[in-house]
mmCIF file of C-alpha atoms in Angstrom:
data_model
loop_
_atom_site.group_PDB
_atom_site.id
_atom_site.type_symbol
_atom_site.label_atom_id
_atom_site.label_comp_id
_atom_site.label_asym_id
_atom_site.label_seq_id
_atom_site.Cartn_x
_atom_site.Cartn_y
_atom_site.Cartn_z
ATOM 1 C CA UNK A 1 -5.700 -11.983 -0.117
ATOM 2 C CA UNK A 2 -4.529 -8.786 -1.710
ATOM 3 C CA UNK A 3 -3.920 -5.493 0.090
ATOM 4 C CA UNK A 4 -3.078 -1.905 -0.784
ATOM 5 C CA UNK A 5 -1.008 0.610 1.138
ATOM 6 C CA UNK A 6 -1.095 4.321 0.406
ATOM 7 C CA UNK A 7 1.876 5.668 2.262
ATOM 8 C CA UNK A 8 0.785 9.289 2.583
ATOM 9 C CA UNK A 9 -2.572 10.310 4.005
ATOM 10 C CA UNK A 10 -2.055 14.002 3.206
ATOM 11 C CA UNK A 11 0.014 15.601 0.448
ATOM 12 C CA UNK A 12 0.112 19.411 0.256
ATOM 13 C CA UNK A 13 1.750 20.871 -2.829
ATOM 14 C CA UNK A 14 1.948 24.285 -4.449
ATOM 15 C CA UNK A 15 0.208 24.988 -7.729
ATOM 16 C CA UNK A 16 2.256 24.109 -10.842
ATOM 17 C CA UNK A 17 4.603 21.875 -8.830
ATOM 18 C CA UNK A 18 4.958 18.154 -9.629
ATOM 19 C CA UNK A 19 3.349 15.561 -7.387
ATOM 20 C CA UNK A 20 3.685 11.833 -6.734
ATOM 21 C CA UNK A 21 1.134 9.848 -4.739
ATOM 22 C CA UNK A 22 2.497 6.520 -3.624
ATOM 23 C CA UNK A 23 0.753 3.145 -3.736
ATOM 24 C CA UNK A 24 2.113 -0.287 -2.890
ATOM 25 C CA UNK A 25 0.202 -3.535 -3.155
ATOM 26 C CA UNK A 26 0.562 -7.057 -1.897
ATOM 27 C CA UNK A 27 -0.619 -10.102 -3.820
ATOM 28 C CA UNK A 28 0.608 -13.610 -4.549
ATOM 29 C CA UNK A 29 -0.904 -13.584 -8.039
ATOM 30 C CA UNK A 30 -1.043 -11.090 -10.874
ATOM 31 C CA UNK A 31 -3.260 -8.069 -10.420
ATOM 32 C CA UNK A 32 -5.065 -5.238 -12.126
ATOM 33 C CA UNK A 33 -4.479 -1.790 -10.623
ATOM 34 C CA UNK A 34 -6.584 1.352 -10.557
ATOM 35 C CA UNK A 35 -6.467 4.933 -9.375
ATOM 36 C CA UNK A 36 -9.726 6.680 -8.534
ATOM 37 C CA UNK A 37 -10.307 10.342 -7.640
ATOM 38 C CA UNK A 38 -13.011 11.698 -5.367
ATOM 39 C CA UNK A 39 -13.813 15.406 -5.503
ATOM 40 C CA UNK A 40 -15.568 16.912 -2.465
ATOM 41 C CA UNK A 41 -19.107 15.617 -1.988
ATOM 42 C CA UNK A 42 -18.920 13.347 -5.012
ATOM 43 C CA UNK A 43 -18.537 9.666 -5.769
ATOM 44 C CA UNK A 44 -15.354 8.084 -7.114
ATOM 45 C CA UNK A 45 -14.248 8.596 -10.703
ATOM 46 C CA UNK A 46 -11.773 6.366 -12.518
ATOM 47 C CA UNK A 47 -8.516 8.196 -13.214
ATOM 48 C CA UNK A 48 -6.541 5.404 -14.882
ATOM 49 C CA UNK A 49 -5.994 1.655 -14.849
ATOM 50 C CA UNK A 50 -3.317 -0.933 -15.508
ATOM 51 C CA UNK A 51 -4.522 -4.233 -16.934
ATOM 52 C CA UNK A 52 -1.591 -5.418 -19.054
ATOM 53 C CA UNK A 53 0.943 -4.214 -21.612
ATOM 54 C CA UNK A 54 2.898 -0.997 -21.175
ATOM 55 C CA UNK A 55 3.785 -0.316 -17.568
ATOM 56 C CA UNK A 56 3.324 3.439 -18.018
ATOM 57 C CA UNK A 57 -0.353 4.255 -18.012
ATOM 58 C CA UNK A 58 -1.822 7.633 -18.911
ATOM 59 C CA UNK A 59 -5.130 8.778 -17.496
ATOM 60 C CA UNK A 60 -7.415 11.764 -17.476
ATOM 61 C CA UNK A 61 -6.476 15.295 -16.393
ATOM 62 C CA UNK A 62 -2.757 14.805 -17.182
ATOM 63 C CA UNK A 63 -2.155 12.075 -14.594
ATOM 64 C CA UNK A 64 -0.028 9.002 -15.241
ATOM 65 C CA UNK A 65 1.084 5.996 -13.230
ATOM 66 C CA UNK A 66 3.820 3.409 -13.571
ATOM 67 C CA UNK A 67 3.377 -0.246 -12.696
ATOM 68 C CA UNK A 68 6.519 -1.675 -11.126
ATOM 69 C CA UNK A 69 6.130 -5.399 -10.561
ATOM 70 C CA UNK A 70 9.454 -5.911 -8.773
ATOM 71 C CA UNK A 71 8.645 -3.184 -6.257
ATOM 72 C CA UNK A 72 4.896 -3.988 -6.218
ATOM 73 C CA UNK A 73 4.128 -0.315 -6.692
ATOM 74 C CA UNK A 74 1.763 1.779 -8.780
ATOM 75 C CA UNK A 75 2.630 5.411 -8.020
ATOM 76 C CA UNK A 76 0.539 8.231 -9.471
ATOM 77 C CA UNK A 77 2.258 11.306 -10.907
ATOM 78 C CA UNK A 78 1.444 14.653 -12.441
ATOM 79 C CA UNK A 79 4.149 17.046 -13.676
ATOM 80 C CA UNK A 80 2.236 20.242 -12.842
ATOM 81 C CA UNK A 81 -0.814 20.365 -10.578
ATOM 82 C CA UNK A 82 -3.720 22.811 -10.563
ATOM 83 C CA UNK A 83 -5.976 24.028 -7.778
ATOM 84 C CA UNK A 84 -8.737 21.910 -9.323
ATOM 85 C CA UNK A 85 -6.727 18.729 -8.625
ATOM 86 C CA UNK A 86 -7.474 19.104 -4.924
ATOM 87 C CA UNK A 87 -9.275 15.867 -4.082
ATOM 88 C CA UNK A 88 -8.871 12.498 -2.417
ATOM 89 C CA UNK A 89 -7.133 9.818 -4.449
ATOM 90 C CA UNK A 90 -7.603 6.098 -3.962
ATOM 91 C CA UNK A 91 -5.459 3.260 -5.253
ATOM 92 C CA UNK A 92 -7.245 -0.075 -5.785
ATOM 93 C CA UNK A 93 -6.284 -3.607 -6.760
ATOM 94 C CA UNK A 94 -8.069 -6.720 -7.934
ATOM 95 C CA UNK A 95 -6.864 -10.161 -8.930
ATOM 96 C CA UNK A 96 -6.536 -10.822 -12.644
ATOM 97 C CA UNK A 97 -7.572 -14.489 -12.297
ATOM 98 C CA UNK A 98 -11.093 -15.496 -13.235
ATOM 99 C CA UNK A 99 -13.077 -16.271 -10.137
ATOM 100 C CA UNK A 100 -15.996 -14.842 -8.183
ATOM 101 C CA UNK A 101 -13.840 -13.062 -5.655
ATOM 102 C CA UNK A 102 -11.800 -11.464 -8.422
ATOM 103 C CA UNK A 103 -14.635 -9.026 -9.059
ATOM 104 C CA UNK A 104 -13.875 -7.283 -5.790
ATOM 105 C CA UNK A 105 -11.689 -4.210 -5.606
ATOM 106 C CA UNK A 106 -9.526 -3.698 -2.544
ATOM 107 C CA UNK A 107 -8.935 -0.012 -1.849
ATOM 108 C CA UNK A 108 -6.177 1.819 -0.073
ATOM 109 C CA UNK A 109 -6.983 4.270 2.712
ATOM 110 C CA UNK A 110 -6.721 7.259 0.396
ATOM 111 C CA UNK A 111 -4.429 10.268 -0.042
ATOM 112 C CA UNK A 112 -5.796 13.794 0.307
ATOM 113 C CA UNK A 113 -4.046 16.001 -2.244
ATOM 114 C CA UNK A 114 -4.309 19.692 -1.436
ATOM 115 C CA UNK A 115 -3.001 22.135 -4.034
ATOM 116 C CA UNK A 116 -2.043 25.483 -2.549
ATOM 117 C CA UNK A 117 -2.009 28.790 -4.463
ATOM 118 C CA UNK B 1 -22.028 7.231 -19.949
ATOM 119 C CA UNK B 2 -22.820 4.904 -17.112
ATOM 120 C CA UNK B 3 -25.026 6.465 -14.547
ATOM 121 C CA UNK B 4 -25.308 5.166 -11.008
ATOM 122 C CA UNK B 5 -27.800 6.985 -8.830
ATOM 123 C CA UNK B 6 -28.459 6.738 -5.117
ATOM 124 C CA UNK B 7 -31.802 7.615 -3.590
ATOM 125 C CA UNK B 8 -30.549 10.178 -1.073
ATOM 126 C CA UNK B 9 -27.465 12.360 -0.706
ATOM 127 C CA UNK B 10 -28.033 12.954 3.002
ATOM 128 C CA UNK B 11 -30.033 10.900 5.487
ATOM 129 C CA UNK B 12 -30.571 11.283 9.229
ATOM 130 C CA UNK B 13 -32.063 8.392 11.196
ATOM 131 C CA UNK B 14 -32.519 7.431 14.818
ATOM 132 C CA UNK B 15 -30.948 4.449 16.568
ATOM 133 C CA UNK B 16 -33.029 1.327 16.055
ATOM 134 C CA UNK B 17 -34.738 2.487 12.880
ATOM 135 C CA UNK B 18 -34.776 0.319 9.753
ATOM 136 C CA UNK B 19 -32.944 2.103 6.958
ATOM 137 C CA UNK B 20 -33.093 1.458 3.210
ATOM 138 C CA UNK B 21 -30.469 2.810 0.838
ATOM 139 C CA UNK B 22 -31.341 2.420 -2.822
ATOM 140 C CA UNK B 23 -29.018 2.279 -5.807
ATOM 141 C CA UNK B 24 -29.975 2.176 -9.478
ATOM 142 C CA UNK B 25 -27.726 1.796 -12.524
ATOM 143 C CA UNK B 26 -28.851 2.337 -16.108
ATOM 144 C CA UNK B 27 -26.260 0.385 -18.115
ATOM 145 C CA UNK B 28 -27.421 -3.206 -17.664
ATOM 146 C CA UNK B 29 -24.451 -4.081 -15.457
ATOM 147 C CA UNK B 30 -24.361 -7.539 -13.917
ATOM 148 C CA UNK B 31 -22.300 -6.633 -10.848
ATOM 149 C CA UNK B 32 -23.290 -4.200 -8.108
ATOM 150 C CA UNK B 33 -21.531 -3.279 -4.883
ATOM 151 C CA UNK B 34 -22.087 -1.472 -1.596
ATOM 152 C CA UNK B 35 -19.177 0.166 0.226
ATOM 153 C CA UNK B 36 -18.868 2.320 3.280
ATOM 154 C CA UNK B 37 -16.252 5.045 3.390
ATOM 155 C CA UNK B 38 -14.751 6.293 6.649
ATOM 156 C CA UNK B 39 -11.855 8.726 7.140
ATOM 157 C CA UNK B 40 -8.506 6.951 7.211
ATOM 158 C CA UNK B 41 -10.042 3.601 6.310
ATOM 159 C CA UNK B 42 -10.750 4.089 2.624
ATOM 160 C CA UNK B 43 -13.600 2.099 1.110
ATOM 161 C CA UNK B 44 -14.652 -1.182 2.652
ATOM 162 C CA UNK B 45 -16.883 -3.633 0.830
ATOM 163 C CA UNK B 46 -20.116 -4.522 2.613
ATOM 164 C CA UNK B 47 -21.894 -6.745 0.076
ATOM 165 C CA UNK B 48 -21.894 -7.315 -3.636
ATOM 166 C CA UNK B 49 -24.131 -9.027 -6.161
ATOM 167 C CA UNK B 50 -23.234 -10.568 -9.520
ATOM 168 C CA UNK B 51 -26.768 -11.415 -10.620
ATOM 169 C CA UNK B 52 -30.402 -10.902 -9.696
ATOM 170 C CA UNK B 53 -31.203 -12.477 -6.320
ATOM 171 C CA UNK B 54 -27.514 -13.386 -5.844
ATOM 172 C CA UNK B 55 -25.395 -11.804 -3.139
ATOM 173 C CA UNK B 56 -22.032 -12.311 -1.504
ATOM 174 C CA UNK B 57 -20.643 -10.925 1.724
ATOM 175 C CA UNK B 58 -17.816 -8.465 1.554
ATOM 176 C CA UNK B 59 -15.378 -7.560 4.284
ATOM 177 C CA UNK B 60 -17.817 -5.974 6.749
ATOM 178 C CA UNK B 61 -21.330 -7.427 6.307
ATOM 179 C CA UNK B 62 -22.310 -7.443 9.988
ATOM 180 C CA UNK B 63 -25.365 -5.319 10.678
ATOM 181 C CA UNK B 64 -26.324 -5.067 7.008
ATOM 182 C CA UNK B 65 -28.355 -6.999 4.481
ATOM 183 C CA UNK B 66 -29.014 -6.474 0.769
ATOM 184 C CA UNK B 67 -31.670 -7.124 -1.804
ATOM 185 C CA UNK B 68 -31.454 -7.425 -5.571
ATOM 186 C CA UNK B 69 -34.838 -8.179 -7.076
ATOM 187 C CA UNK B 70 -34.142 -6.454 -10.398
ATOM 188 C CA UNK B 71 -30.920 -6.215 -12.358
ATOM 189 C CA UNK B 72 -30.726 -2.434 -12.212
ATOM 190 C CA UNK B 73 -31.474 -2.010 -8.498
ATOM 191 C CA UNK B 74 -29.428 -2.974 -5.437
ATOM 192 C CA UNK B 75 -30.654 -2.064 -1.961
ATOM 193 C CA UNK B 76 -28.699 -1.894 1.275
ATOM 194 C CA UNK B 77 -30.704 -2.464 4.457
ATOM 195 C CA UNK B 78 -29.790 -1.588 7.994
ATOM 196 C CA UNK B 79 -32.213 -3.684 10.050
ATOM 197 C CA UNK B 80 -31.658 -1.689 13.238
ATOM 198 C CA UNK B 81 -29.460 1.337 12.725
ATOM 199 C CA UNK B 82 -26.734 2.055 15.264
ATOM 200 C CA UNK B 83 -24.523 5.094 15.768
ATOM 201 C CA UNK B 84 -21.443 3.203 14.528
ATOM 202 C CA UNK B 85 -23.131 2.917 11.143
ATOM 203 C CA UNK B 86 -22.862 6.650 10.647
ATOM 204 C CA UNK B 87 -20.815 6.843 7.457
ATOM 205 C CA UNK B 88 -20.718 7.622 3.754
ATOM 206 C CA UNK B 89 -22.227 4.795 1.704
ATOM 207 C CA UNK B 90 -21.179 4.339 -1.911
ATOM 208 C CA UNK B 91 -22.808 2.137 -4.510
ATOM 209 C CA UNK B 92 -20.953 0.916 -7.596
ATOM 210 C CA UNK B 93 -21.598 -1.259 -10.628
ATOM 211 C CA UNK B 94 -19.524 -3.070 -13.232
ATOM 212 C CA UNK B 95 -20.330 -5.080 -16.293
ATOM 213 C CA UNK B 96 -19.702 -8.596 -17.433
ATOM 214 C CA UNK B 97 -18.821 -11.919 -15.912
ATOM 215 C CA UNK B 98 -15.465 -12.340 -17.646
ATOM 216 C CA UNK B 99 -12.617 -10.203 -18.906
ATOM 217 C CA UNK B 100 -10.998 -7.102 -17.537
ATOM 218 C CA UNK B 101 -14.057 -4.874 -17.968
ATOM 219 C CA UNK B 102 -15.792 -6.523 -15.034
ATOM 220 C CA UNK B 103 -13.203 -4.993 -12.726
ATOM 221 C CA UNK B 104 -13.855 -1.387 -13.742
ATOM 222 C CA UNK B 105 -16.401 -0.078 -11.289
ATOM 223 C CA UNK B 106 -18.584 3.003 -11.731
ATOM 224 C CA UNK B 107 -19.693 4.830 -8.607
ATOM 225 C CA UNK B 108 -22.741 6.724 -7.481
ATOM 226 C CA UNK B 109 -22.470 10.082 -5.649
ATOM 227 C CA UNK B 110 -22.830 8.530 -2.199
ATOM 228 C CA UNK B 111 -25.276 8.787 0.688
ATOM 229 C CA UNK B 112 -24.076 10.389 3.885
ATOM 230 C CA UNK B 113 -25.978 8.638 6.671
ATOM 231 C CA UNK B 114 -26.077 10.001 10.197
ATOM 232 C CA UNK B 115 -27.547 7.819 12.951
ATOM 233 C CA UNK B 116 -28.467 9.719 16.105
#
């Protein structure tokens, strides 16, 4: 079975500073990877996804992530954060093979990003 | 845009009550999911359904059941609510039975359930 580890539960950062939210996964087969964002009192919104091809993936709101197969990582980055980026961020993984269980996403425990003025 | 709606944003129930959480999606998606979200635990899958009247257990199905009588609607049922079921419940849907698109899930706003 696959699993996801988000190494930091809380990341405070000052406005306009760069940020990296870390995500590592474990799987014996190839995977698809996702980052979701949850703003206060809202559901999850897809930020970006890696399915295949280029390992550098660009998403909405200036975020990007890099798939590193050798390190089994999919870290999320933004070069300059805004107050409005304050939210909880979830990394998720699913198997790329075609089977019933592959439809499931396995989520990490989340990272609360707080952008300080 | 895909829209996933949940019947209530906030719900307060008493221990032992039967609770229904409703989820409706308007994009003809085949797959629907119920998660619960707790601080420090992320999202955990309760049940999912890949077709009408079909359901599969997720990671934490105990104490819950589901119903999918129509393609657009997926209900989560707590037969006898308990205080440890106080949580945020999120519904999601995804399309297709093959290809990468089936893995992209769209979420509703969530229902915060409190069981007293």
